[in-house]
């Protein structure tokens, strides 16, 4: 039987927080919305969107958005570099499909072998039971 590959763990430098950009982006957008509402003419609605993130009283104008999203941009760059460093990220889809087909073939061969062993075991137990207490060598 071929040696099995060890399970690969994620690098310690890559965490779920590195991949979570939506919560941080929603906070920045909430601050921009708060800034837009504050600069809206009187009579415009200023109620918050139900279920939307709170801006914590902070406001951003459009010119402040690039600075506010720098942390998010660096977080995404770090995550992208970490994902590219994972093993087999350079393999093509065709290579992956070929490996999948090879593994499926291997699984079918192993299932056939297990079925044959099961049948042989059943036959052995029937022969042993039919022979009574006698043991033949």
PDB file of C-alpha atoms in Angstrom:
ATOM      1  CA  UNK A   1       0.000   0.000   0.000  1.00  0.00           C
ATOM      2  CA  UNK A   2       1.338   3.452  -0.870  1.00  0.00           C
ATOM      3  CA  UNK A   3       2.347   5.717   1.971  1.00  0.00           C
ATOM      4  CA  UNK A   4      -0.313   8.190   2.957  1.00  0.00           C
ATOM      5  CA  UNK A   5       0.346  11.912   2.966  1.00  0.00           C
ATOM      6  CA  UNK A   6       0.283  13.551   6.392  1.00  0.00           C
ATOM      7  CA  UNK A   7      -2.518  15.993   7.109  1.00  0.00           C
ATOM      8  CA  UNK A   8      -1.299  19.521   6.529  1.00  0.00           C
ATOM      9  CA  UNK A   9      -2.138  22.190   9.065  1.00  0.00           C
ATOM     10  CA  UNK A  10      -2.658  25.837   8.266  1.00  0.00           C
ATOM     11  CA  UNK A  11       0.358  28.029   8.917  1.00  0.00           C
ATOM     12  CA  UNK A  12       0.382  29.623  12.345  1.00  0.00           C
ATOM     13  CA  UNK A  13       0.547  33.048  10.697  1.00  0.00           C
ATOM     14  CA  UNK A  14      -2.827  32.536   8.962  1.00  0.00           C
ATOM     15  CA  UNK A  15      -5.875  32.883  11.164  1.00  0.00           C
ATOM     16  CA  UNK A  16      -9.608  33.239  10.464  1.00  0.00           C
ATOM     17  CA  UNK A  17      -9.297  36.914  11.423  1.00  0.00           C
ATOM     18  CA  UNK A  18      -6.923  37.389   8.489  1.00  0.00           C
ATOM     19  CA  UNK A  19      -9.653  36.247   6.134  1.00  0.00           C
ATOM     20  CA  UNK A  20     -12.505  38.209   7.743  1.00  0.00           C
ATOM     21  CA  UNK A  21     -12.706  41.428   5.824  1.00  0.00           C
ATOM     22  CA  UNK A  22     -16.468  41.912   5.730  1.00  0.00           C
ATOM     23  CA  UNK A  23     -16.888  43.012   9.339  1.00  0.00           C
ATOM     24  CA  UNK A  24     -14.115  45.586   9.057  1.00  0.00           C
ATOM     25  CA  UNK A  25     -15.434  46.836   5.723  1.00  0.00           C
ATOM     26  CA  UNK A  26     -18.961  47.152   7.117  1.00  0.00           C
ATOM     27  CA  UNK A  27     -17.648  49.309   9.982  1.00  0.00           C
ATOM     28  CA  UNK A  28     -15.909  51.661   7.527  1.00  0.00           C
ATOM     29  CA  UNK A  29     -19.033  51.877   5.371  1.00  0.00           C
ATOM     30  CA  UNK A  30     -21.182  52.611   8.434  1.00  0.00           C
ATOM     31  CA  UNK A  31     -18.868  55.508   9.286  1.00  0.00           C
ATOM     32  CA  UNK A  32     -19.146  56.819   5.718  1.00  0.00           C
ATOM     33  CA  UNK A  33     -22.946  56.547   5.890  1.00  0.00           C
ATOM     34  CA  UNK A  34     -22.905  58.442   9.185  1.00  0.00           C
ATOM     35  CA  UNK A  35     -20.831  61.149   7.523  1.00  0.00           C
ATOM     36  CA  UNK A  36     -23.246  61.348   4.601  1.00  0.00           C
ATOM     37  CA  UNK A  37     -26.259  61.591   6.906  1.00  0.00           C
ATOM     38  CA  UNK A  38     -24.597  64.324   8.940  1.00  0.00           C
ATOM     39  CA  UNK A  39     -23.955  66.381   5.830  1.00  0.00           C
ATOM     40  CA  UNK A  40     -27.453  65.751   4.393  1.00  0.00           C
ATOM     41  CA  UNK A  41     -29.777  68.748   4.161  1.00  0.00           C
ATOM     42  CA  UNK A  42     -32.372  69.125   6.915  1.00  0.00           C
ATOM     43  CA  UNK A  43     -35.510  67.114   6.440  1.00  0.00           C
ATOM     44  CA  UNK A  44     -33.561  64.119   5.114  1.00  0.00           C
ATOM     45  CA  UNK A  45     -33.956  60.878   6.987  1.00  0.00           C
ATOM     46  CA  UNK A  46     -31.269  60.165   9.573  1.00  0.00           C
ATOM     47  CA  UNK A  47     -32.517  56.886  11.002  1.00  0.00           C
ATOM     48  CA  UNK A  48     -30.142  53.928  11.065  1.00  0.00           C
ATOM     49  CA  UNK A  49     -30.605  50.934   8.825  1.00  0.00           C
ATOM     50  CA  UNK A  50     -32.146  48.076  10.852  1.00  0.00           C
ATOM     51  CA  UNK A  51     -29.554  45.416  11.575  1.00  0.00           C
ATOM     52  CA  UNK A  52     -26.763  47.566  10.175  1.00  0.00           C
ATOM     53  CA  UNK A  53     -23.449  48.019  11.960  1.00  0.00           C
ATOM     54  CA  UNK A  54     -23.019  50.929  14.305  1.00  0.00           C
ATOM     55  CA  UNK A  55     -20.458  53.559  13.444  1.00  0.00           C
ATOM     56  CA  UNK A  56     -19.891  54.331  17.104  1.00  0.00           C
ATOM     57  CA  UNK A  57     -20.623  58.018  16.525  1.00  0.00           C
ATOM     58  CA  UNK A  58     -17.641  58.374  14.195  1.00  0.00           C
ATOM     59  CA  UNK A  59     -18.042  59.835  10.749  1.00  0.00           C
ATOM     60  CA  UNK A  60     -15.955  59.610   7.605  1.00  0.00           C
ATOM     61  CA  UNK A  61     -16.033  61.615   4.426  1.00  0.00           C
ATOM     62  CA  UNK A  62     -15.164  60.073   1.091  1.00  0.00           C
ATOM     63  CA  UNK A  63     -11.698  61.627   1.166  1.00  0.00           C
ATOM     64  CA  UNK A  64     -10.983  59.795   4.461  1.00  0.00           C
ATOM     65  CA  UNK A  65     -11.919  56.343   3.110  1.00  0.00           C
ATOM     66  CA  UNK A  66      -8.463  55.406   1.694  1.00  0.00           C
ATOM     67  CA  UNK A  67      -6.811  56.045   5.065  1.00  0.00           C
ATOM     68  CA  UNK A  68      -9.546  54.204   6.943  1.00  0.00           C
ATOM     69  CA  UNK A  69      -9.209  51.159   4.702  1.00  0.00           C
ATOM     70  CA  UNK A  70      -5.399  50.902   4.883  1.00  0.00           C
ATOM     71  CA  UNK A  71      -5.588  48.354   7.715  1.00  0.00           C
ATOM     72  CA  UNK A  72      -8.048  46.286   5.692  1.00  0.00           C
ATOM     73  CA  UNK A  73      -5.833  46.478   2.602  1.00  0.00           C
ATOM     74  CA  UNK A  74      -2.783  45.283   4.564  1.00  0.00           C
ATOM     75  CA  UNK A  75      -4.817  42.499   6.161  1.00  0.00           C
ATOM     76  CA  UNK A  76      -5.924  41.263   2.720  1.00  0.00           C
ATOM     77  CA  UNK A  77      -2.376  41.475   1.331  1.00  0.00           C
ATOM     78  CA  UNK A  78      -1.102  39.405   4.271  1.00  0.00           C
ATOM     79  CA  UNK A  79      -3.872  36.809   3.817  1.00  0.00           C
ATOM     80  CA  UNK A  80      -3.206  36.612   0.059  1.00  0.00           C
ATOM     81  CA  UNK A  81       0.512  35.979   0.667  1.00  0.00           C
ATOM     82  CA  UNK A  82      -0.265  33.308   3.271  1.00  0.00           C
ATOM     83  CA  UNK A  83      -2.747  31.520   0.998  1.00  0.00           C
ATOM     84  CA  UNK A  84      -0.249  31.553  -1.882  1.00  0.00           C
ATOM     85  CA  UNK A  85       2.315  29.947   0.428  1.00  0.00           C
ATOM     86  CA  UNK A  86       0.027  26.975   1.130  1.00  0.00           C
ATOM     87  CA  UNK A  87       1.142  23.686  -0.424  1.00  0.00           C
ATOM     88  CA  UNK A  88      -0.102  22.801  -3.926  1.00  0.00           C
ATOM     89  CA  UNK A  89      -1.410  26.288  -4.677  1.00  0.00           C
ATOM     90  CA  UNK A  90       0.635  26.279  -7.877  1.00  0.00           C
ATOM     91  CA  UNK A  91      -1.078  23.169  -9.279  1.00  0.00           C
ATOM     92  CA  UNK A  92      -3.431  23.529 -12.217  1.00  0.00           C
ATOM     93  CA  UNK A  93      -7.038  22.374 -12.217  1.00  0.00           C
ATOM     94  CA  UNK A  94      -6.149  19.611 -14.690  1.00  0.00           C
ATOM     95  CA  UNK A  95      -3.453  18.300 -12.331  1.00  0.00           C
ATOM     96  CA  UNK A  96      -5.923  18.318  -9.447  1.00  0.00           C
ATOM     97  CA  UNK A  97      -8.566  16.518 -11.539  1.00  0.00           C
ATOM     98  CA  UNK A  98      -6.009  13.875 -12.547  1.00  0.00           C
ATOM     99  CA  UNK A  99      -5.112  13.295  -8.900  1.00  0.00           C
ATOM    100  CA  UNK A 100      -8.786  13.057  -7.948  1.00  0.00           C
ATOM    101  CA  UNK A 101      -9.362  10.455 -10.682  1.00  0.00           C
ATOM    102  CA  UNK A 102      -6.314   8.484  -9.486  1.00  0.00           C
ATOM    103  CA  UNK A 103      -7.565   8.563  -5.899  1.00  0.00           C
ATOM    104  CA  UNK A 104     -11.065   7.479  -6.938  1.00  0.00           C
ATOM    105  CA  UNK A 105      -9.566   4.540  -8.848  1.00  0.00           C
ATOM    106  CA  UNK A 106      -7.518   3.619  -5.795  1.00  0.00           C
ATOM    107  CA  UNK A 107     -10.620   3.760  -3.586  1.00  0.00           C
ATOM    108  CA  UNK A 108     -12.494   1.431  -5.942  1.00  0.00           C
ATOM    109  CA  UNK A 109      -9.593  -1.046  -5.902  1.00  0.00           C
ATOM    110  CA  UNK A 110      -9.518  -0.962  -2.099  1.00  0.00           C
ATOM    111  CA  UNK A 111     -13.287  -1.506  -1.916  1.00  0.00           C
ATOM    112  CA  UNK A 112     -13.000  -4.496  -4.271  1.00  0.00           C
ATOM    113  CA  UNK A 113     -10.186  -5.935  -2.142  1.00  0.00           C
ATOM    114  CA  UNK A 114     -12.201  -5.470   1.053  1.00  0.00           C
ATOM    115  CA  UNK A 115     -15.197  -7.178  -0.553  1.00  0.00           C
ATOM    116  CA  UNK A 116     -13.014 -10.111  -1.639  1.00  0.00           C
ATOM    117  CA  UNK A 117     -11.532 -10.387   1.868  1.00  0.00           C
ATOM    118  CA  UNK A 118     -15.012 -10.315   3.377  1.00  0.00           C
ATOM    119  CA  UNK A 119     -16.180 -13.086   1.064  1.00  0.00           C
ATOM    120  CA  UNK A 120     -13.082 -15.178   1.827  1.00  0.00           C
ATOM    121  CA  UNK A 121     -13.630 -14.636   5.547  1.00  0.00           C
ATOM    122  CA  UNK A 122     -17.263 -15.714   5.252  1.00  0.00           C
ATOM    123  CA  UNK A 123     -16.222 -18.838   3.304  1.00  0.00           C
ATOM    124  CA  UNK A 124     -13.510 -19.601   5.863  1.00  0.00           C
ATOM    125  CA  UNK A 125     -15.973 -19.364   8.737  1.00  0.00           C
ATOM    126  CA  UNK A 126     -18.471 -21.613   6.900  1.00  0.00           C
ATOM    127  CA  UNK A 127     -15.737 -24.180   6.219  1.00  0.00           C
ATOM    128  CA  UNK A 128     -14.547 -24.064   9.829  1.00  0.00           C
ATOM    129  CA  UNK A 129     -18.104 -24.446  11.134  1.00  0.00           C
ATOM    130  CA  UNK A 130     -18.923 -27.298   8.720  1.00  0.00           C
ATOM    131  CA  UNK A 131     -15.743 -29.168   9.674  1.00  0.00           C
ATOM    132  CA  UNK A 132     -16.745 -29.364  13.328  1.00  0.00           C
ATOM    133  CA  UNK A 133     -13.945 -29.582  15.906  1.00  0.00           C
ATOM    134  CA  UNK A 134     -11.396 -31.069  13.544  1.00  0.00           C
ATOM    135  CA  UNK A 135      -8.434 -28.940  12.615  1.00  0.00           C
ATOM    136  CA  UNK A 136      -6.573 -29.758   9.467  1.00  0.00           C
ATOM    137  CA  UNK A 137      -3.151 -28.472   8.619  1.00  0.00           C
TER     138      UNK A 137
END
